[in-house]
CSV table of C-alpha atoms in Angstrom, one decimal:
chain,number,residue,atom,x,y,z
A,1,MET,CA,0.3,0.2,-0.2
A,2,LYS,CA,1.3,3.4,-1.3
A,3,ASN,CA,2.2,6.0,1.8
A,4,LEU,CA,0.1,4.0,4.8
A,5,SER,CA,0.5,6.5,8.0
A,6,MET,CA,-0.5,4.9,11.4
A,7,ILE,CA,-1.5,7.4,13.8
A,8,ALA,CA,-2.2,5.5,18.0
A,9,SER,CA,-4.0,6.7,20.2
A,10,PHE,CA,-5.5,5.3,23.4
A,11,ILE,CA,-9.3,4.3,24.4
A,12,GLY,CA,-10.5,5.1,27.2
A,13,ALA,CA,-13.4,6.7,28.5
A,14,LEU,CA,-15.5,8.1,25.7
A,15,PHE,CA,-16.3,11.5,25.4
A,16,LEU,CA,-19.7,12.4,23.6
A,17,THR,CA,-19.1,16.3,22.0
A,18,SER,CA,-22.0,18.1,20.8
A,19,CYS,CA,-21.1,19.6,16.7
A,20,ASN,CA,-21.1,23.7,19.1
A,21,ASN,CA,-17.9,23.7,19.9
A,22,ASN,CA,-17.8,27.5,21.2
A,23,ASP,CA,-20.3,26.3,23.7
A,24,ASP,CA,-19.2,26.5,27.4
A,25,ASN,CA,-22.4,24.3,28.5
A,26,MET,CA,-21.8,21.6,26.2
A,27,ASP,CA,-24.4,19.0,26.4
A,28,MET,CA,-21.6,16.0,27.2
A,29,THR,CA,-25.5,13.1,26.8
A,30,LEU,CA,-25.4,11.6,23.4
A,31,ASN,CA,-29.3,10.4,22.1
A,32,VAL,CA,-29.6,9.7,19.2
A,33,ASP,CA,-33.8,9.1,18.8
A,34,TYR,CA,-34.2,10.6,15.2
A,35,PRO,CA,-33.5,8.9,11.7
A,36,ALA,CA,-29.1,9.3,11.6
A,37,ALA,CA,-26.2,8.4,9.4
A,38,TYR,CA,-22.7,7.3,11.1
A,39,ILE,CA,-19.1,8.3,9.4
A,40,VAL,CA,-15.9,7.0,11.0
A,41,ASN,CA,-13.2,9.4,10.6
A,42,GLY,CA,-10.3,7.0,11.0
A,43,GLU,CA,-7.9,9.7,11.6
A,44,ASP,CA,-9.7,11.1,14.4
A,45,GLY,CA,-10.7,8.2,15.2
A,46,SER,CA,-14.4,9.2,16.1
A,47,VAL,CA,-17.9,8.6,14.3
A,48,SER,CA,-20.0,11.4,13.0
A,49,VAL,CA,-23.6,11.9,13.2
A,50,VAL,CA,-25.7,12.7,10.8
A,51,LYS,CA,-28.8,14.0,11.5
A,52,LEU,CA,-30.9,12.8,8.9
A,53,SER,CA,-33.9,15.6,8.3
A,54,THR,CA,-31.6,18.6,8.7
A,55,ASN,CA,-28.5,17.1,7.1
A,56,GLU,CA,-26.4,18.9,10.1
A,57,VAL,CA,-24.1,16.8,12.4
A,58,THR,CA,-24.9,16.9,15.9
A,59,GLY,CA,-22.6,14.2,17.8
A,60,THR,CA,-19.8,13.1,17.6
A,61,ILE,CA,-18.6,10.0,20.0
A,62,GLU,CA,-15.1,10.3,20.5
A,63,LEU,CA,-13.2,6.5,20.4
A,64,MET,CA,-9.9,7.9,21.4
A,65,GLY,CA,-9.0,8.0,25.3
A,66,SER,CA,-6.6,8.3,27.8
A,67,GLY,CA,-6.1,4.3,28.9
A,68,SER,CA,-4.1,1.9,27.9
A,69,ASP,CA,-5.7,0.3,25.1
A,70,MET,CA,-5.0,1.7,21.7
A,71,ILE,CA,-7.2,2.4,19.3
A,72,MET,CA,-5.7,2.7,15.6
A,73,TRP,CA,-7.6,4.5,12.6
A,74,PRO,CA,-11.0,2.4,12.7
A,75,HIS,CA,-12.7,1.5,9.2
A,76,HIS,CA,-15.2,1.0,8.2
A,77,ILE,CA,-19.2,0.6,10.1
A,78,SER,CA,-22.4,-1.6,9.8
A,79,SER,CA,-25.7,-2.0,12.4
A,80,HIS,CA,-27.8,-4.0,13.7
A,81,GLN,CA,-31.1,-2.4,15.3
A,82,ASP,CA,-29.2,-0.8,17.9
A,83,HIS,CA,-25.7,-1.2,17.7
A,84,LEU,CA,-22.8,0.1,15.6
A,85,ALA,CA,-20.4,-2.7,14.7
A,86,ILE,CA,-16.7,-0.7,13.4
A,87,GLY,CA,-13.5,-2.8,11.7
A,88,VAL,CA,-10.2,-1.5,13.6
A,89,PRO,CA,-7.9,-2.5,11.6
A,90,GLY,CA,-5.5,-0.4,12.9
A,91,MET,CA,-3.3,1.5,9.6
A,92,ASP,CA,-4.8,4.0,7.1
A,93,LEU,CA,-6.6,2.0,4.1
A,94,SER,CA,-7.3,5.6,2.3
A,95,ALA,CA,-4.7,4.9,0.2
A,96,GLY,CA,-6.1,1.5,-1.7
A,97,HIS,CA,-4.8,-1.5,-0.9
A,98,SER,CA,-1.5,-2.7,-2.5
A,99,GLY,CA,1.2,-3.9,-1.7
A,100,LEU,CA,-0.2,-3.7,2.0
A,101,ASN,CA,1.9,-5.3,4.7
A,102,THR,CA,-0.3,-6.5,7.9
A,103,SER,CA,2.8,-8.0,9.7
A,104,GLY,CA,2.7,-7.2,13.3
A,105,MET,CA,-0.8,-5.4,13.2
A,106,ASN,CA,-3.8,-6.6,15.3
A,107,GLY,CA,-6.9,-5.2,14.8
A,108,LYS,CA,-10.3,-5.0,16.6
A,109,LEU,CA,-14.0,-5.4,16.7
A,110,LEU,CA,-15.5,-2.9,18.2
A,111,VAL,CA,-19.5,-2.3,19.3
A,112,ILE,CA,-20.9,0.8,20.1
A,113,ASP,CA,-24.6,2.0,21.1
A,114,ALA,CA,-25.6,3.3,18.7
A,115,MET,CA,-29.1,6.2,20.7
A,116,ASP,CA,-25.8,7.2,23.7
A,117,GLY,CA,-22.4,6.1,21.9
A,118,SER,CA,-21.0,3.8,24.8
A,119,ILE,CA,-18.9,1.7,23.9
A,120,ILE,CA,-20.0,-2.7,24.9
A,121,LYS,CA,-17.3,-4.4,23.3
A,122,ASN,CA,-13.9,-3.8,22.5
A,123,ILE,CA,-12.2,-7.0,21.9
A,124,ASN,CA,-8.7,-7.6,20.3
A,125,LEU,CA,-8.0,-9.1,17.8
A,126,PRO,CA,-4.5,-11.0,16.4
A,127,LEU,CA,-5.1,-9.7,13.1
A,128,MET,CA,-5.8,-6.1,11.9
A,129,ASN,CA,-9.5,-6.6,10.0
A,130,HIS,CA,-11.1,-4.7,7.5
A,131,ASN,CA,-15.0,-4.8,8.9
A,132,THR,CA,-17.2,-6.0,11.4
A,133,ILE,CA,-20.3,-7.3,11.0
A,134,TYR,CA,-23.3,-8.9,12.3
A,135,SER,CA,-24.7,-11.9,11.1
A,136,PRO,CA,-28.1,-11.1,9.2
A,137,ASN,CA,-30.3,-12.8,12.6
A,138,GLY,CA,-27.9,-10.6,14.5
A,139,ASN,CA,-26.9,-13.8,16.8
A,140,GLU,CA,-23.6,-13.8,15.8
A,141,ILE,CA,-20.2,-10.8,15.0
A,142,TRP,CA,-18.5,-12.1,11.9
A,143,VAL,CA,-14.7,-10.8,11.4
A,144,PRO,CA,-12.3,-11.5,8.6
A,145,GLN,CA,-8.7,-11.7,9.1
A,146,MET,CA,-6.4,-9.8,7.3
A,147,ASP,CA,-2.9,-11.8,5.9
A,148,GLU,CA,-0.7,-12.4,3.3
A,149,MET,CA,-1.2,-16.2,3.0
A,150,ASN,CA,-4.0,-17.5,5.9
A,151,SER,CA,-6.0,-15.0,6.4
A,152,LYS,CA,-9.6,-15.7,8.2
A,153,VAL,CA,-12.9,-15.4,9.2
A,154,LEU,CA,-13.9,-15.5,13.5
A,155,VAL,CA,-17.5,-15.6,13.7
A,156,TYR,CA,-18.1,-14.9,17.4
A,157,ASP,CA,-21.0,-15.4,19.7
A,158,ALA,CA,-23.0,-11.6,19.7
A,159,THR,CA,-24.0,-12.3,22.8
A,160,THR,CA,-21.3,-13.9,25.5
A,161,ASN,CA,-17.8,-12.8,22.5
A,162,ALA,CA,-17.2,-16.8,22.8
A,163,LEU,CA,-15.3,-17.6,18.8
A,164,LEU,CA,-17.6,-20.3,17.6
A,165,ASN,CA,-15.8,-21.0,14.2
A,166,THR,CA,-12.5,-19.8,12.8
A,167,ILE,CA,-12.8,-19.8,8.8
A,168,ASP,CA,-9.8,-20.5,6.4
A,169,VAL,CA,-10.6,-18.6,3.3
A,170,GLY,CA,-7.6,-16.4,1.2
A,171,MET,CA,-4.8,-14.7,0.8
A,172,MET,CA,-5.4,-11.1,2.8
A,173,ALA,CA,-9.3,-11.3,2.7
A,174,ALA,CA,-10.5,-7.9,3.1
A,175,GLU,CA,-14.2,-6.7,3.4
A,176,LEU,CA,-16.9,-9.8,4.7
A,177,THR,CA,-20.6,-8.8,3.8
A,178,PHE,CA,-23.4,-11.1,3.6
A,179,SER,CA,-26.4,-11.6,0.9
A,180,SER,CA,-29.4,-9.4,0.9
A,181,ASP,CA,-31.2,-12.5,1.8
A,182,GLY,CA,-28.6,-13.6,4.4
A,183,THR,CA,-27.8,-16.5,3.2
A,184,LYS,CA,-24.4,-16.6,2.0
A,185,ALA,CA,-20.6,-14.0,3.1
A,186,TYR,CA,-18.6,-13.2,0.9
A,187,VAL,CA,-15.1,-13.0,2.0
A,188,ALA,CA,-12.9,-10.1,-0.4
A,189,ASN,CA,-9.4,-12.6,-1.5
A,190,GLY,CA,-7.5,-9.1,-2.4
A,191,ASP,CA,-4.4,-11.3,-3.4
A,192,ASP,CA,-6.4,-14.8,-4.6
A,193,ASP,CA,-8.0,-12.2,-7.1
A,194,SER,CA,-11.5,-14.1,-5.5
A,195,ILE,CA,-14.3,-14.2,-3.7
A,196,THR,CA,-15.0,-17.2,-0.1
A,197,VAL,CA,-18.7,-17.6,-0.3
A,198,ILE,CA,-19.8,-19.4,3.0
A,199,ASN,CA,-23.3,-21.1,3.5
A,200,THR,CA,-23.6,-18.5,6.6
A,201,ALA,CA,-26.2,-21.3,8.6
A,202,THR,CA,-22.5,-24.6,8.5
A,203,LYS,CA,-20.1,-22.1,8.0
A,204,ALA,CA,-19.2,-24.4,5.5
A,205,ILE,CA,-17.1,-22.4,2.5
A,206,ILE,CA,-19.9,-23.2,-0.7
A,207,THR,CA,-17.1,-22.1,-3.6
A,208,THR,CA,-14.3,-20.0,-4.2
A,209,ILE,CA,-15.4,-17.1,-6.4
A,210,ALA,CA,-12.3,-16.1,-9.7
A,211,VAL,CA,-12.9,-12.3,-10.0
A,212,GLY,CA,-10.3,-9.0,-11.2
A,213,ASP,CA,-7.5,-8.3,-10.0
A,214,ASN,CA,-7.2,-7.3,-5.8
A,215,PRO,CA,-10.6,-6.9,-5.4
A,216,VAL,CA,-11.3,-5.4,-1.8
A,217,GLY,CA,-15.2,-6.6,-1.2
A,218,ALA,CA,-18.5,-8.0,-3.0
A,219,TRP,CA,-21.0,-5.2,-1.9
A,220,THR,CA,-24.9,-6.6,-1.7
A,221,GLY,CA,-27.2,-5.8,-4.0
A,222,SER,CA,-31.1,-6.7,-2.9
A,223,ASN,CA,-31.3,-7.7,-6.9
A,224,GLY,CA,-29.8,-10.8,-6.0
A,225,LYS,CA,-26.7,-9.8,-7.1
A,226,MET,CA,-23.5,-9.0,-5.1
A,227,TYR,CA,-20.7,-6.3,-6.8
A,228,VAL,CA,-17.1,-6.3,-6.5
A,229,ASP,CA,-14.6,-3.6,-7.4
A,230,ASN,CA,-11.4,-5.0,-7.9
A,231,GLU,CA,-9.1,-2.2,-7.5
A,232,ASP,CA,-5.9,-2.9,-9.3
A,233,GLY,CA,-8.3,-4.2,-11.8
A,234,GLN,CA,-10.5,-1.1,-12.3
A,235,THR,CA,-13.3,-3.1,-12.8
A,236,ILE,CA,-16.5,-4.3,-11.1
A,237,SER,CA,-17.6,-8.1,-10.9
A,238,VAL,CA,-20.6,-8.4,-11.2
A,239,ILE,CA,-22.3,-12.5,-9.2
A,240,ASP,CA,-25.5,-13.5,-9.1
A,241,VAL,CA,-25.9,-15.2,-5.9
A,242,ALA,CA,-28.3,-18.0,-7.0
A,243,THR,CA,-25.4,-19.3,-9.7
A,244,ASN,CA,-21.9,-18.1,-7.6
A,245,SER,CA,-20.8,-17.1,-10.8
A,246,VAL,CA,-19.8,-13.7,-12.5
A,247,ASP,CA,-22.3,-12.3,-15.0
A,248,GLU,CA,-21.2,-9.7,-15.9
A,249,THR,CA,-17.4,-7.8,-16.0
A,250,ILE,CA,-18.1,-4.1,-15.8
A,251,THR,CA,-14.9,-1.8,-17.3
A,252,LEU,CA,-14.4,1.6,-14.9
A,253,GLY,CA,-10.8,3.2,-15.5
A,254,PHE,CA,-10.3,4.2,-12.7
A,255,MET,CA,-9.5,2.9,-9.5
A,256,PRO,CA,-12.9,2.0,-7.3
A,257,GLY,CA,-13.7,2.8,-3.9
A,258,ILE,CA,-16.5,1.5,-2.9
A,259,ALA,CA,-19.1,-0.2,-5.1
A,260,SER,CA,-23.3,0.3,-4.0
A,261,TYR,CA,-26.9,-0.5,-5.9
A,262,ASN,CA,-29.2,1.5,-4.9
A,263,GLY,CA,-32.0,-0.3,-5.1
A,264,PRO,CA,-35.4,2.1,-5.8
A,265,LYS,CA,-34.0,3.5,-8.5
A,266,ASN,CA,-32.3,0.2,-10.0
A,267,GLU,CA,-28.5,2.5,-10.5
A,268,LEU,CA,-25.4,1.2,-9.2
A,269,TRP,CA,-22.5,4.1,-8.1
A,270,VAL,CA,-18.7,3.7,-8.3
A,271,SER,CA,-17.3,5.8,-5.9
A,272,ASP,CA,-13.5,7.3,-8.0
A,273,PRO,CA,-11.6,8.1,-5.3
A,274,MET,CA,-8.7,9.8,-7.6
A,275,ALA,CA,-10.6,12.3,-8.9
A,276,GLY,CA,-13.3,12.7,-6.5
A,277,LYS,CA,-16.0,11.8,-8.5
A,278,VAL,CA,-19.3,9.3,-8.4
A,279,HIS,CA,-19.9,6.7,-11.3
A,280,TYR,CA,-23.1,5.2,-11.7
A,281,TRP,CA,-24.9,2.9,-14.3
A,282,THR,CA,-28.1,2.6,-15.3
A,283,TRP,CA,-29.6,-1.4,-16.6
A,284,ASP,CA,-30.7,-1.1,-20.1
A,285,THR,CA,-32.6,-4.4,-20.1
A,286,GLY,CA,-32.7,-4.5,-23.8
A,287,MET,CA,-29.0,-5.1,-24.0
A,288,ASN,CA,-29.0,-7.2,-20.8
A,289,MET,CA,-25.9,-5.4,-19.2
A,290,TRP,CA,-25.0,-1.6,-17.4
A,291,MET,CA,-24.5,0.7,-19.1
A,292,HIS,CA,-22.7,3.8,-18.1
A,293,GLY,CA,-25.2,6.7,-17.4
A,294,SER,CA,-22.4,9.8,-16.0
A,295,SER,CA,-20.7,10.9,-13.0
A,296,PHE,CA,-21.0,14.2,-10.8
A,297,ASN,CA,-17.9,15.6,-8.7
A,298,THR,CA,-18.7,15.1,-4.8
A,299,GLY,CA,-14.8,15.5,-2.5
A,300,ALA,CA,-11.0,14.4,-2.5
A,301,GLY,CA,-11.3,10.4,-2.3
A,302,ALA,CA,-14.4,10.2,-2.5
A,303,HIS,CA,-15.8,6.5,-1.0
A,304,ALA,CA,-18.5,5.2,1.0
A,305,ILE,CA,-22.0,5.3,-0.6
A,306,ALA,CA,-25.0,5.2,1.7
A,307,PHE,CA,-28.8,5.6,0.7
A,308,THR,CA,-32.0,5.9,2.4
A,309,THR,CA,-34.1,2.9,2.2
A,310,ASP,CA,-36.3,4.8,-0.4
A,311,GLY,CA,-33.3,5.8,-2.4
A,312,ASN,CA,-34.0,9.3,-3.0
A,313,THR,CA,-31.0,10.6,-0.6
A,314,ALA,CA,-27.3,9.2,-0.9
A,315,TYR,CA,-24.5,9.8,1.3
A,316,VAL,CA,-21.2,9.5,-0.6
A,317,THR,CA,-17.7,10.3,2.1
A,318,ASN,CA,-15.0,12.5,1.0
A,319,GLN,CA,-11.7,10.8,2.7
A,320,THR,CA,-9.2,13.8,1.5
A,321,ALA,CA,-11.9,17.1,1.7
A,322,ASN,CA,-12.9,15.8,5.0
A,323,THR,CA,-16.6,15.9,4.2
A,324,VAL,CA,-19.7,14.1,3.2
A,325,SER,CA,-21.6,15.3,0.1
A,326,VAL,CA,-25.4,14.7,0.3
A,327,VAL,CA,-26.7,13.9,-2.9
A,328,ASN,CA,-30.4,14.0,-4.8
A,329,THR,CA,-30.4,10.7,-7.0
A,330,THR,CA,-33.2,11.4,-8.8
A,331,ASN,CA,-31.0,14.5,-10.3
A,332,HIS,CA,-27.6,13.4,-9.6
A,333,SER,CA,-27.0,16.2,-7.9
A,334,VAL,CA,-24.6,17.4,-4.2
A,335,THR,CA,-27.2,19.7,-2.2
A,336,LYS,CA,-25.4,20.0,0.8
A,337,THR,CA,-22.0,19.5,2.0
A,338,ILE,CA,-20.9,18.5,5.7
A,339,ASN,CA,-17.3,18.8,7.6
A,340,VAL,CA,-16.6,16.2,9.0
A,341,GLY,CA,-13.9,14.7,10.8
A,342,ARG,CA,-10.5,13.8,9.7
A,343,LYS,CA,-10.3,11.0,6.2
A,344,PRO,CA,-13.5,9.9,6.8
A,345,ASN,CA,-14.8,6.4,5.8
A,346,GLY,CA,-16.8,3.6,7.1
A,347,ILE,CA,-20.7,5.2,6.6
A,348,VAL,CA,-23.9,3.9,8.0
A,349,ILE,CA,-27.7,4.8,7.4
A,350,LYS,CA,-29.6,3.7,10.9
A,351,MET,CA,-33.1,5.1,9.6
């Protein structure tokens, strides 16, 4: 990986701050009882909370404290009910994953309360992890472990924290995701150029699918597809969940940040971090393939994309600009730019 930077911080007491830093009588409590977007600020070690009705930052969950337990570069985030699961790889991944050296790096499984920001789980892991995610039924927490030769997936009991399963996958496992029906898990093996498919009930490996060069994640579509962003190959591999096969390979011409499917609009969006843009594709029923529509500017280092449930609004994190772009998905225009913390990467919306 190019220009890796590492910042060590300490986690102890959790500080919750409002967005008004000039208020001497600042309310130090957080009560997110409204639809919100949660943005992980990697360099700051914090999570910004954005109220969807106003698109304003209403609070910041500070993950850095004064204890002896270090937390380094929190990354991607997912949600289950009132819990937020965060992967903590311990290094800056904003420049990409090529040439990544994970030797000696440890990760963390972090779970926080989505309402008040308190830490629920903080578990040290043997190796660095790209993300942390609850199983579709919420009974388990799955964590990929990144290793140059023998990556694994750890499956924990979500209540007791007991390690239930260890699953061997490919080389340099990055993001772990689930199909929309919850029956299959997908692990992107960056150094194998493959996706490992796992039965979520039995934990058995179903198959391994060859994709493009340096896949980072198989991103879930509500249409029975998974969309794999191949960083070095500069392509998207479209996997059919039912057949475990690649239906289509989309040539991009740029290094993708993330692929995200907007179900209500039937559009595929792919972030272009180097150009600070998002490109979108529409489905051509006659050609039976994805056709490039256009692109629009968001901000430097465009990365993660999250849609509201109605598909009308998108939120895009811009890692280099330290902002989040609010996008009208009907006309593909940025309606607002929100300042957040440094190096915002992962984002999740909780309605």
